[in-house]
JSON list of C-alpha atoms in Angstrom, two decimals:
[
{"chain": "A", "resi": 1212, "resn": "UNK", "atom": "CA", "xyz": [72.12, 105.26, 50.28]},
{"chain": "A", "resi": 1213, "resn": "UNK", "atom": "CA", "xyz": [75.44, 104.67, 52.03]},
{"chain": "A", "resi": 1214, "resn": "UNK", "atom": "CA", "xyz": [75.81, 106.39, 55.38]},
{"chain": "A", "resi": 1215, "resn": "UNK", "atom": "CA", "xyz": [78.87, 107.33, 57.40]},
{"chain": "A", "resi": 1216, "resn": "UNK", "atom": "CA", "xyz": [78.68, 107.32, 61.18]},
{"chain": "A", "resi": 1217, "resn": "UNK", "atom": "CA", "xyz": [81.02, 109.14, 63.55]},
{"chain": "A", "resi": 1218, "resn": "UNK", "atom": "CA", "xyz": [81.00, 108.50, 67.27]},
{"chain": "A", "resi": 1219, "resn": "UNK", "atom": "CA", "xyz": [82.75, 111.01, 69.50]},
{"chain": "A", "resi": 1220, "resn": "UNK", "atom": "CA", "xyz": [83.50, 110.77, 73.19]},
{"chain": "A", "resi": 1221, "resn": "UNK", "atom": "CA", "xyz": [85.14, 113.25, 75.54]},
{"chain": "A", "resi": 1222, "resn": "UNK", "atom": "CA", "xyz": [86.58, 113.25, 79.01]},
{"chain": "A", "resi": 1223, "resn": "UNK", "atom": "CA", "xyz": [88.67, 115.85, 80.77]},
{"chain": "A", "resi": 1224, "resn": "UNK", "atom": "CA", "xyz": [90.19, 116.19, 84.18]},
{"chain": "A", "resi": 1225, "resn": "UNK", "atom": "CA", "xyz": [92.19, 118.96, 85.74]},
{"chain": "A", "resi": 1226, "resn": "UNK", "atom": "CA", "xyz": [94.73, 118.48, 88.51]},
{"chain": "A", "resi": 1227, "resn": "UNK", "atom": "CA", "xyz": [96.83, 121.13, 90.18]},
{"chain": "A", "resi": 1228, "resn": "UNK", "atom": "CA", "xyz": [100.09, 119.47, 91.19]},
{"chain": "A", "resi": 1229, "resn": "UNK", "atom": "CA", "xyz": [99.00, 116.75, 93.62]},
{"chain": "A", "resi": 1230, "resn": "UNK", "atom": "CA", "xyz": [95.76, 118.39, 94.74]},
{"chain": "A", "resi": 1231, "resn": "UNK", "atom": "CA", "xyz": [92.45, 116.51, 94.54]},
{"chain": "A", "resi": 1232, "resn": "UNK", "atom": "CA", "xyz": [90.42, 116.27, 91.36]},
{"chain": "A", "resi": 1233, "resn": "UNK", "atom": "CA", "xyz": [88.90, 119.59, 90.35]},
{"chain": "A", "resi": 1234, "resn": "UNK", "atom": "CA", "xyz": [86.50, 118.65, 87.56]},
{"chain": "A", "resi": 1235, "resn": "UNK", "atom": "CA", "xyz": [85.52, 115.71, 85.41]},
{"chain": "A", "resi": 1236, "resn": "UNK", "atom": "CA", "xyz": [83.02, 115.27, 82.57]},
{"chain": "A", "resi": 1237, "resn": "UNK", "atom": "CA", "xyz": [82.24, 112.51, 80.09]},
{"chain": "A", "resi": 1238, "resn": "UNK", "atom": "CA", "xyz": [80.02, 112.49, 77.01]},
{"chain": "A", "resi": 1239, "resn": "UNK", "atom": "CA", "xyz": [79.20, 110.29, 74.03]},
{"chain": "A", "resi": 1240, "resn": "UNK", "atom": "CA", "xyz": [77.25, 111.07, 70.87]},
{"chain": "A", "resi": 1241, "resn": "UNK", "atom": "CA", "xyz": [76.79, 109.75, 67.32]},
{"chain": "A", "resi": 1242, "resn": "UNK", "atom": "CA", "xyz": [76.36, 111.67, 64.05]},
{"chain": "A", "resi": 1243, "resn": "UNK", "atom": "CA", "xyz": [75.42, 110.24, 60.66]},
{"chain": "A", "resi": 1244, "resn": "UNK", "atom": "CA", "xyz": [75.98, 111.71, 57.19]},
{"chain": "A", "resi": 1245, "resn": "UNK", "atom": "CA", "xyz": [75.47, 110.48, 53.64]},
{"chain": "A", "resi": 1246, "resn": "UNK", "atom": "CA", "xyz": [78.62, 109.26, 51.89]},
{"chain": "A", "resi": 1247, "resn": "UNK", "atom": "CA", "xyz": [79.62, 111.87, 49.30]},
{"chain": "A", "resi": 1248, "resn": "UNK", "atom": "CA", "xyz": [82.83, 113.01, 47.59]},
{"chain": "A", "resi": 1249, "resn": "UNK", "atom": "CA", "xyz": [84.84, 114.99, 50.12]},
{"chain": "A", "resi": 1250, "resn": "UNK", "atom": "CA", "xyz": [85.32, 118.68, 49.29]},
{"chain": "A", "resi": 1251, "resn": "UNK", "atom": "CA", "xyz": [88.82, 119.96, 48.52]},
{"chain": "A", "resi": 1252, "resn": "UNK", "atom": "CA", "xyz": [90.77, 121.24, 51.49]},
{"chain": "A", "resi": 1253, "resn": "UNK", "atom": "CA", "xyz": [93.13, 124.26, 51.57]},
{"chain": "A", "resi": 1254, "resn": "UNK", "atom": "CA", "xyz": [96.81, 123.85, 50.85]},
{"chain": "A", "resi": 1255, "resn": "UNK", "atom": "CA", "xyz": [98.88, 123.23, 53.94]},
{"chain": "A", "resi": 1256, "resn": "UNK", "atom": "CA", "xyz": [100.48, 126.21, 55.67]},
{"chain": "A", "resi": 1257, "resn": "UNK", "atom": "CA", "xyz": [104.26, 125.98, 55.55]},
{"chain": "A", "resi": 1258, "resn": "UNK", "atom": "CA", "xyz": [104.80, 127.67, 58.92]},
{"chain": "A", "resi": 1259, "resn": "UNK", "atom": "CA", "xyz": [102.67, 125.09, 60.70]},
{"chain": "A", "resi": 1260, "resn": "UNK", "atom": "CA", "xyz": [104.33, 122.19, 58.90]},
{"chain": "A", "resi": 1261, "resn": "UNK", "atom": "CA", "xyz": [107.80, 123.56, 59.64]},
{"chain": "A", "resi": 1262, "resn": "UNK", "atom": "CA", "xyz": [106.93, 124.04, 63.31]},
{"chain": "A", "resi": 1263, "resn": "UNK", "atom": "CA", "xyz": [105.80, 120.45, 63.58]},
{"chain": "A", "resi": 1264, "resn": "UNK", "atom": "CA", "xyz": [108.72, 119.03, 61.63]},
{"chain": "A", "resi": 1265, "resn": "UNK", "atom": "CA", "xyz": [111.22, 120.67, 63.98]},
{"chain": "A", "resi": 1266, "resn": "UNK", "atom": "CA", "xyz": [109.42, 119.49, 67.12]},
{"chain": "A", "resi": 1267, "resn": "UNK", "atom": "CA", "xyz": [110.62, 116.48, 69.07]},
{"chain": "A", "resi": 1268, "resn": "UNK", "atom": "CA", "xyz": [108.98, 113.12, 68.29]},
{"chain": "A", "resi": 1269, "resn": "UNK", "atom": "CA", "xyz": [107.29, 114.33, 65.08]},
{"chain": "A", "resi": 1270, "resn": "UNK", "atom": "CA", "xyz": [109.47, 112.25, 62.76]},
{"chain": "A", "resi": 1271, "resn": "UNK", "atom": "CA", "xyz": [108.34, 109.03, 64.43]},
{"chain": "A", "resi": 1272, "resn": "UNK", "atom": "CA", "xyz": [104.64, 109.67, 63.76]},
{"chain": "A", "resi": 1273, "resn": "UNK", "atom": "CA", "xyz": [102.70, 107.72, 61.15]},
{"chain": "A", "resi": 1274, "resn": "UNK", "atom": "CA", "xyz": [101.23, 109.57, 58.17]},
{"chain": "A", "resi": 1275, "resn": "UNK", "atom": "CA", "xyz": [97.78, 109.41, 59.76]},
{"chain": "A", "resi": 1276, "resn": "UNK", "atom": "CA", "xyz": [99.03, 110.76, 63.07]},
{"chain": "A", "resi": 1277, "resn": "UNK", "atom": "CA", "xyz": [100.79, 113.62, 61.28]},
{"chain": "A", "resi": 1278, "resn": "UNK", "atom": "CA", "xyz": [97.48, 114.53, 59.61]},
{"chain": "A", "resi": 1279, "resn": "UNK", "atom": "CA", "xyz": [95.81, 114.80, 62.99]},
{"chain": "A", "resi": 1280, "resn": "UNK", "atom": "CA", "xyz": [98.61, 116.99, 64.29]},
{"chain": "A", "resi": 1281, "resn": "UNK", "atom": "CA", "xyz": [98.54, 119.27, 61.28]},
{"chain": "A", "resi": 1282, "resn": "UNK", "atom": "CA", "xyz": [94.78, 119.86, 61.16]},
{"chain": "A", "resi": 1283, "resn": "UNK", "atom": "CA", "xyz": [94.46, 120.19, 64.93]},
{"chain": "A", "resi": 1284, "resn": "UNK", "atom": "CA", "xyz": [97.11, 122.90, 64.80]},
{"chain": "A", "resi": 1285, "resn": "UNK", "atom": "CA", "xyz": [95.58, 124.56, 61.76]},
{"chain": "A", "resi": 1286, "resn": "UNK", "atom": "CA", "xyz": [92.27, 124.82, 63.63]},
{"chain": "A", "resi": 1287, "resn": "UNK", "atom": "CA", "xyz": [93.95, 126.21, 66.76]},
{"chain": "A", "resi": 1288, "resn": "UNK", "atom": "CA", "xyz": [96.44, 128.56, 65.14]},
{"chain": "A", "resi": 1289, "resn": "UNK", "atom": "CA", "xyz": [94.12, 129.85, 62.40]},
{"chain": "A", "resi": 1290, "resn": "UNK", "atom": "CA", "xyz": [90.63, 129.34, 63.83]},
{"chain": "A", "resi": 1291, "resn": "UNK", "atom": "CA", "xyz": [88.84, 131.80, 61.54]},
{"chain": "A", "resi": 1292, "resn": "UNK", "atom": "CA", "xyz": [90.51, 130.33, 58.45]},
{"chain": "A", "resi": 1293, "resn": "UNK", "atom": "CA", "xyz": [89.61, 126.84, 59.70]},
{"chain": "A", "resi": 1294, "resn": "UNK", "atom": "CA", "xyz": [85.95, 127.83, 59.70]},
{"chain": "A", "resi": 1295, "resn": "UNK", "atom": "CA", "xyz": [86.10, 129.54, 56.31]},
{"chain": "A", "resi": 1296, "resn": "UNK", "atom": "CA", "xyz": [88.25, 127.03, 54.43]},
{"chain": "A", "resi": 1297, "resn": "UNK", "atom": "CA", "xyz": [87.44, 123.71, 56.14]},
{"chain": "A", "resi": 1298, "resn": "UNK", "atom": "CA", "xyz": [84.15, 123.79, 58.03]},
{"chain": "A", "resi": 1299, "resn": "UNK", "atom": "CA", "xyz": [82.15, 125.81, 55.50]},
{"chain": "A", "resi": 1300, "resn": "UNK", "atom": "CA", "xyz": [82.95, 123.49, 52.52]},
{"chain": "A", "resi": 1301, "resn": "UNK", "atom": "CA", "xyz": [82.06, 120.48, 54.69]},
{"chain": "A", "resi": 1302, "resn": "UNK", "atom": "CA", "xyz": [78.74, 122.04, 55.72]},
{"chain": "A", "resi": 1303, "resn": "UNK", "atom": "CA", "xyz": [77.94, 122.78, 52.07]},
{"chain": "A", "resi": 1304, "resn": "UNK", "atom": "CA", "xyz": [78.65, 119.14, 51.22]},
{"chain": "A", "resi": 1305, "resn": "UNK", "atom": "CA", "xyz": [76.71, 117.79, 54.20]},
{"chain": "A", "resi": 1306, "resn": "UNK", "atom": "CA", "xyz": [73.95, 120.38, 54.83]},
{"chain": "A", "resi": 1307, "resn": "UNK", "atom": "CA", "xyz": [72.24, 118.16, 57.41]},
{"chain": "A", "resi": 1308, "resn": "UNK", "atom": "CA", "xyz": [75.10, 119.09, 59.77]},
{"chain": "A", "resi": 1309, "resn": "UNK", "atom": "CA", "xyz": [74.00, 122.74, 59.86]},
{"chain": "A", "resi": 1310, "resn": "UNK", "atom": "CA", "xyz": [72.49, 123.49, 63.27]},
{"chain": "A", "resi": 1311, "resn": "UNK", "atom": "CA", "xyz": [72.70, 125.76, 66.30]},
{"chain": "A", "resi": 1312, "resn": "UNK", "atom": "CA", "xyz": [75.91, 123.88, 67.15]},
{"chain": "A", "resi": 1313, "resn": "UNK", "atom": "CA", "xyz": [77.58, 124.88, 63.89]},
{"chain": "A", "resi": 1314, "resn": "UNK", "atom": "CA", "xyz": [76.41, 128.47, 64.42]},
{"chain": "A", "resi": 1315, "resn": "UNK", "atom": "CA", "xyz": [78.02, 128.53, 67.86]},
{"chain": "A", "resi": 1316, "resn": "UNK", "atom": "CA", "xyz": [81.15, 126.94, 66.41]},
{"chain": "A", "resi": 1317, "resn": "UNK", "atom": "CA", "xyz": [81.52, 129.80, 63.93]},
{"chain": "A", "resi": 1318, "resn": "UNK", "atom": "CA", "xyz": [81.14, 132.29, 66.77]},
{"chain": "A", "resi": 1319, "resn": "UNK", "atom": "CA", "xyz": [83.70, 130.48, 68.92]},
{"chain": "A", "resi": 1320, "resn": "UNK", "atom": "CA", "xyz": [86.26, 130.12, 66.13]},
{"chain": "A", "resi": 1321, "resn": "UNK", "atom": "CA", "xyz": [85.90, 133.75, 65.03]},
{"chain": "A", "resi": 1322, "resn": "UNK", "atom": "CA", "xyz": [86.53, 135.06, 68.54]},
{"chain": "A", "resi": 1323, "resn": "UNK", "atom": "CA", "xyz": [89.36, 132.63, 69.40]},
{"chain": "A", "resi": 1324, "resn": "UNK", "atom": "CA", "xyz": [92.86, 134.15, 69.13]},
{"chain": "A", "resi": 1325, "resn": "UNK", "atom": "CA", "xyz": [95.66, 132.23, 67.46]},
{"chain": "A", "resi": 1326, "resn": "UNK", "atom": "CA", "xyz": [96.87, 129.59, 69.90]},
{"chain": "A", "resi": 1327, "resn": "UNK", "atom": "CA", "xyz": [100.39, 128.24, 70.24]},
{"chain": "A", "resi": 1328, "resn": "UNK", "atom": "CA", "xyz": [101.59, 125.15, 68.41]},
{"chain": "A", "resi": 1329, "resn": "UNK", "atom": "CA", "xyz": [100.55, 121.91, 70.06]},
{"chain": "A", "resi": 1330, "resn": "UNK", "atom": "CA", "xyz": [103.38, 119.38, 69.71]},
{"chain": "A", "resi": 1331, "resn": "UNK", "atom": "CA", "xyz": [103.85, 115.63, 70.07]},
{"chain": "A", "resi": 1332, "resn": "UNK", "atom": "CA", "xyz": [104.85, 114.53, 73.54]},
{"chain": "A", "resi": 1333, "resn": "UNK", "atom": "CA", "xyz": [106.35, 111.08, 74.09]},
{"chain": "A", "resi": 1334, "resn": "UNK", "atom": "CA", "xyz": [104.38, 110.18, 77.20]},
{"chain": "A", "resi": 1335, "resn": "UNK", "atom": "CA", "xyz": [101.07, 111.27, 75.69]},
{"chain": "A", "resi": 1336, "resn": "UNK", "atom": "CA", "xyz": [101.85, 109.41, 72.47]},
{"chain": "A", "resi": 1337, "resn": "UNK", "atom": "CA", "xyz": [102.48, 106.23, 74.44]},
{"chain": "A", "resi": 1338, "resn": "UNK", "atom": "CA", "xyz": [99.26, 106.69, 76.39]},
{"chain": "A", "resi": 1339, "resn": "UNK", "atom": "CA", "xyz": [97.10, 107.39, 73.33]},
{"chain": "A", "resi": 1340, "resn": "UNK", "atom": "CA", "xyz": [98.58, 104.57, 71.27]},
{"chain": "A", "resi": 1341, "resn": "UNK", "atom": "CA", "xyz": [98.42, 102.16, 74.16]},
{"chain": "A", "resi": 1342, "resn": "UNK", "atom": "CA", "xyz": [94.76, 102.90, 74.83]},
{"chain": "A", "resi": 1343, "resn": "UNK", "atom": "CA", "xyz": [93.82, 102.70, 71.13]},
{"chain": "A", "resi": 1344, "resn": "UNK", "atom": "CA", "xyz": [95.60, 99.34, 70.77]},
{"chain": "A", "resi": 1345, "resn": "UNK", "atom": "CA", "xyz": [94.10, 98.01, 73.99]},
{"chain": "A", "resi": 1346, "resn": "UNK", "atom": "CA", "xyz": [90.54, 98.73, 72.86]},
{"chain": "A", "resi": 1347, "resn": "UNK", "atom": "CA", "xyz": [91.18, 97.44, 69.35]},
{"chain": "A", "resi": 1348, "resn": "UNK", "atom": "CA", "xyz": [92.62, 94.11, 70.50]},
{"chain": "A", "resi": 1349, "resn": "UNK", "atom": "CA", "xyz": [89.24, 93.22, 72.03]},
{"chain": "A", "resi": 1350, "resn": "UNK", "atom": "CA", "xyz": [87.20, 95.23, 69.49]},
{"chain": "A", "resi": 1351, "resn": "UNK", "atom": "CA", "xyz": [85.87, 97.21, 72.44]},
{"chain": "A", "resi": 1352, "resn": "UNK", "atom": "CA", "xyz": [83.59, 100.22, 71.86]},
{"chain": "A", "resi": 1353, "resn": "UNK", "atom": "CA", "xyz": [84.85, 103.78, 72.48]},
{"chain": "A", "resi": 1354, "resn": "UNK", "atom": "CA", "xyz": [85.66, 104.18, 76.15]},
{"chain": "A", "resi": 1355, "resn": "UNK", "atom": "CA", "xyz": [87.90, 106.22, 78.40]},
{"chain": "A", "resi": 1356, "resn": "UNK", "atom": "CA", "xyz": [88.46, 103.13, 80.54]},
{"chain": "A", "resi": 1357, "resn": "UNK", "atom": "CA", "xyz": [90.92, 100.43, 79.50]},
{"chain": "A", "resi": 1358, "resn": "UNK", "atom": "CA", "xyz": [89.76, 96.85, 79.03]},
{"chain": "A", "resi": 1359, "resn": "UNK", "atom": "CA", "xyz": [91.21, 95.93, 82.43]},
{"chain": "A", "resi": 1360, "resn": "UNK", "atom": "CA", "xyz": [89.08, 98.58, 84.10]},
{"chain": "A", "resi": 1361, "resn": "UNK", "atom": "CA", "xyz": [91.66, 101.32, 84.59]},
{"chain": "A", "resi": 1362, "resn": "UNK", "atom": "CA", "xyz": [90.04, 104.75, 84.32]},
{"chain": "A", "resi": 1363, "resn": "UNK", "atom": "CA", "xyz": [91.34, 107.69, 82.33]},
{"chain": "A", "resi": 1364, "resn": "UNK", "atom": "CA", "xyz": [92.52, 109.31, 85.53]},
{"chain": "A", "resi": 1365, "resn": "UNK", "atom": "CA", "xyz": [94.37, 106.17, 86.58]},
{"chain": "A", "resi": 1366, "resn": "UNK", "atom": "CA", "xyz": [96.07, 105.86, 83.20]},
{"chain": "A", "resi": 1367, "resn": "UNK", "atom": "CA", "xyz": [97.22, 109.49, 83.26]},
{"chain": "A", "resi": 1368, "resn": "UNK", "atom": "CA", "xyz": [98.38, 109.59, 86.87]},
{"chain": "A", "resi": 1369, "resn": "UNK", "atom": "CA", "xyz": [100.25, 106.29, 86.55]},
{"chain": "A", "resi": 1370, "resn": "UNK", "atom": "CA", "xyz": [102.18, 107.79, 83.62]},
{"chain": "A", "resi": 1371, "resn": "UNK", "atom": "CA", "xyz": [103.03, 110.91, 85.60]},
{"chain": "A", "resi": 1372, "resn": "UNK", "atom": "CA", "xyz": [100.56, 113.30, 83.98]},
{"chain": "A", "resi": 1373, "resn": "UNK", "atom": "CA", "xyz": [99.58, 115.13, 87.16]},
{"chain": "A", "resi": 1374, "resn": "UNK", "atom": "CA", "xyz": [98.70, 118.71, 86.21]},
{"chain": "A", "resi": 1375, "resn": "UNK", "atom": "CA", "xyz": [96.06, 118.68, 83.47]},
{"chain": "A", "resi": 1376, "resn": "UNK", "atom": "CA", "xyz": [94.91, 116.40, 80.69]},
{"chain": "A", "resi": 1377, "resn": "UNK", "atom": "CA", "xyz": [91.97, 115.77, 78.39]},
{"chain": "A", "resi": 1378, "resn": "UNK", "atom": "CA", "xyz": [90.95, 113.02, 76.02]},
{"chain": "A", "resi": 1379, "resn": "UNK", "atom": "CA", "xyz": [88.79, 113.01, 72.89]},
{"chain": "A", "resi": 1380, "resn": "UNK", "atom": "CA", "xyz": [87.78, 109.79, 71.15]},
{"chain": "A", "resi": 1381, "resn": "UNK", "atom": "CA", "xyz": [86.54, 109.57, 67.57]},
{"chain": "A", "resi": 1382, "resn": "UNK", "atom": "CA", "xyz": [85.24, 106.40, 65.93]},
{"chain": "A", "resi": 1383, "resn": "UNK", "atom": "CA", "xyz": [84.29, 106.21, 62.27]},
{"chain": "A", "resi": 1384, "resn": "UNK", "atom": "CA", "xyz": [85.72, 106.32, 58.73]},
{"chain": "A", "resi": 1385, "resn": "UNK", "atom": "CA", "xyz": [89.41, 107.16, 58.35]},
{"chain": "A", "resi": 1386, "resn": "UNK", "atom": "CA", "xyz": [89.12, 110.85, 57.53]},
{"chain": "A", "resi": 1387, "resn": "UNK", "atom": "CA", "xyz": [91.05, 113.01, 60.00]},
{"chain": "A", "resi": 1388, "resn": "UNK", "atom": "CA", "xyz": [89.59, 116.33, 58.82]},
{"chain": "A", "resi": 1389, "resn": "UNK", "atom": "CA", "xyz": [85.97, 115.19, 58.92]},
{"chain": "A", "resi": 1390, "resn": "UNK", "atom": "CA", "xyz": [86.43, 113.50, 62.30]},
{"chain": "A", "resi": 1391, "resn": "UNK", "atom": "CA", "xyz": [88.02, 116.67, 63.68]},
{"chain": "A", "resi": 1392, "resn": "UNK", "atom": "CA", "xyz": [85.11, 118.77, 62.44]},
{"chain": "A", "resi": 1393, "resn": "UNK", "atom": "CA", "xyz": [82.65, 116.42, 64.16]},
{"chain": "A", "resi": 1394, "resn": "UNK", "atom": "CA", "xyz": [84.58, 116.87, 67.39]},
{"chain": "A", "resi": 1395, "resn": "UNK", "atom": "CA", "xyz": [84.34, 120.64, 66.98]},
{"chain": "A", "resi": 1396, "resn": "UNK", "atom": "CA", "xyz": [80.62, 120.65, 66.19]},
{"chain": "A", "resi": 1397, "resn": "UNK", "atom": "CA", "xyz": [79.79, 118.70, 69.36]},
{"chain": "A", "resi": 1398, "resn": "UNK", "atom": "CA", "xyz": [76.26, 117.95, 68.17]},
{"chain": "A", "resi": 1399, "resn": "UNK", "atom": "CA", "xyz": [73.84, 117.44, 71.09]},
{"chain": "A", "resi": 1400, "resn": "UNK", "atom": "CA", "xyz": [76.56, 118.06, 73.68]},
{"chain": "A", "resi": 1401, "resn": "UNK", "atom": "CA", "xyz": [75.49, 121.24, 75.50]},
{"chain": "A", "resi": 1402, "resn": "UNK", "atom": "CA", "xyz": [78.78, 121.70, 77.36]},
{"chain": "A", "resi": 1403, "resn": "UNK", "atom": "CA", "xyz": [80.81, 121.48, 74.10]},
{"chain": "A", "resi": 1404, "resn": "UNK", "atom": "CA", "xyz": [83.50, 119.39, 75.79]},
{"chain": "A", "resi": 1405, "resn": "UNK", "atom": "CA", "xyz": [85.37, 118.29, 72.66]},
{"chain": "A", "resi": 1406, "resn": "UNK", "atom": "CA", "xyz": [85.49, 121.83, 71.32]},
{"chain": "A", "resi": 1407, "resn": "UNK", "atom": "CA", "xyz": [86.70, 123.21, 74.62]},
{"chain": "A", "resi": 1408, "resn": "UNK", "atom": "CA", "xyz": [89.54, 120.70, 74.75]},
{"chain": "A", "resi": 1409, "resn": "UNK", "atom": "CA", "xyz": [90.60, 121.51, 71.20]},
{"chain": "A", "resi": 1410, "resn": "UNK", "atom": "CA", "xyz": [90.63, 125.25, 71.96]},
{"chain": "A", "resi": 1411, "resn": "UNK", "atom": "CA", "xyz": [92.14, 125.14, 75.45]},
{"chain": "A", "resi": 1412, "resn": "UNK", "atom": "CA", "xyz": [95.16, 127.51, 75.37]},
{"chain": "A", "resi": 1413, "resn": "UNK", "atom": "CA", "xyz": [97.02, 125.67, 78.14]},
{"chain": "A", "resi": 1414, "resn": "UNK", "atom": "CA", "xyz": [97.12, 122.44, 76.15]},
{"chain": "A", "resi": 1415, "resn": "UNK", "atom": "CA", "xyz": [100.48, 122.58, 74.40]},
{"chain": "A", "resi": 1416, "resn": "UNK", "atom": "CA", "xyz": [101.21, 118.86, 74.04]},
{"chain": "A", "resi": 1417, "resn": "UNK", "atom": "CA", "xyz": [99.31, 116.01, 72.44]},
{"chain": "A", "resi": 1418, "resn": "UNK", "atom": "CA", "xyz": [99.40, 112.31, 71.74]},
{"chain": "A", "resi": 1419, "resn": "UNK", "atom": "CA", "xyz": [97.48, 110.53, 68.98]},
{"chain": "A", "resi": 1420, "resn": "UNK", "atom": "CA", "xyz": [96.64, 106.84, 68.87]},
{"chain": "A", "resi": 1421, "resn": "UNK", "atom": "CA", "xyz": [94.89, 105.24, 65.89]},
{"chain": "A", "resi": 1422, "resn": "UNK", "atom": "CA", "xyz": [93.61, 101.66, 65.69]},
{"chain": "A", "resi": 1423, "resn": "UNK", "atom": "CA", "xyz": [91.73, 99.88, 62.92]},
{"chain": "A", "resi": 1424, "resn": "UNK", "atom": "CA", "xyz": [88.38, 98.14, 63.28]},
{"chain": "A", "resi": 1425, "resn": "UNK", "atom": "CA", "xyz": [86.28, 96.04, 60.87]},
{"chain": "A", "resi": 1426, "resn": "UNK", "atom": "CA", "xyz": [84.41, 97.70, 57.99]},
{"chain": "A", "resi": 1427, "resn": "UNK", "atom": "CA", "xyz": [87.17, 100.27, 57.42]},
{"chain": "A", "resi": 1428, "resn": "UNK", "atom": "CA", "xyz": [86.49, 102.01, 60.71]},
{"chain": "A", "resi": 1429, "resn": "UNK", "atom": "CA", "xyz": [89.17, 103.58, 62.90]},
{"chain": "A", "resi": 1430, "resn": "UNK", "atom": "CA", "xyz": [89.29, 104.64, 66.52]},
{"chain": "A", "resi": 1431, "resn": "UNK", "atom": "CA", "xyz": [91.32, 107.76, 67.24]},
{"chain": "A", "resi": 1432, "resn": "UNK", "atom": "CA", "xyz": [92.46, 108.64, 70.75]},
{"chain": "A", "resi": 1433, "resn": "UNK", "atom": "CA", "xyz": [93.48, 112.28, 71.16]},
{"chain": "A", "resi": 1434, "resn": "UNK", "atom": "CA", "xyz": [95.25, 112.91, 74.49]},
{"chain": "A", "resi": 1435, "resn": "UNK", "atom": "CA", "xyz": [96.03, 116.50, 75.50]},
{"chain": "A", "resi": 1436, "resn": "UNK", "atom": "CA", "xyz": [98.34, 117.83, 78.15]},
{"chain": "A", "resi": 1437, "resn": "UNK", "atom": "CA", "xyz": [99.87, 121.02, 79.44]},
{"chain": "A", "resi": 1438, "resn": "UNK", "atom": "CA", "xyz": [103.39, 121.63, 80.65]},
{"chain": "A", "resi": 1439, "resn": "UNK", "atom": "CA", "xyz": [103.98, 119.18, 83.52]},
{"chain": "A", "resi": 1440, "resn": "UNK", "atom": "CA", "xyz": [106.91, 121.09, 84.98]},
{"chain": "A", "resi": 1441, "resn": "UNK", "atom": "CA", "xyz": [106.20, 121.83, 88.68]}
]
């Protein structure tokens, strides 16, 4: 039996202008599923695609990065539909994923209002791509620290991200939808850090970095930010 493994890692920090660090959390977990044909996904929503296409920096994204932007926005802007049309078919295909975490995910998505479009931001794109490439060059495991020892906070602050930011890391097969669902489920992570980042209303900007690893694995860095205007 062929198995697929997804590793997810989360870190978030919140800064108010130049005030000291308010909160920080880091988590890492692994989920395994049997390799099966992936269920069909819903047709893409034109309004979401049009909103992304007219946003700055979207045209420069790779096809894989555009997939992450679309499905992240679909989940945020239509959370109930995301559960019904994406998560439910995946749970039917992989029933071992059904747990108290998926039950709480349904509850959270059903009560979440439609959030605003989250758009590509040049600085966050550079940060996410740079971190993904840095780790891949040395085939390093998922980490919020760079290979030279710089922490997530140091990377963000050096780039001028001084108000709020969060970072999710996914490592596994190259399937953006399935990886996103694993981030949302947050299996064995009581504080649900990945899910909270994905559904944070103040996050309106995002960067995606994707690097390839042996055995058809990819590492995806998902960097979030809010408006940095003082």
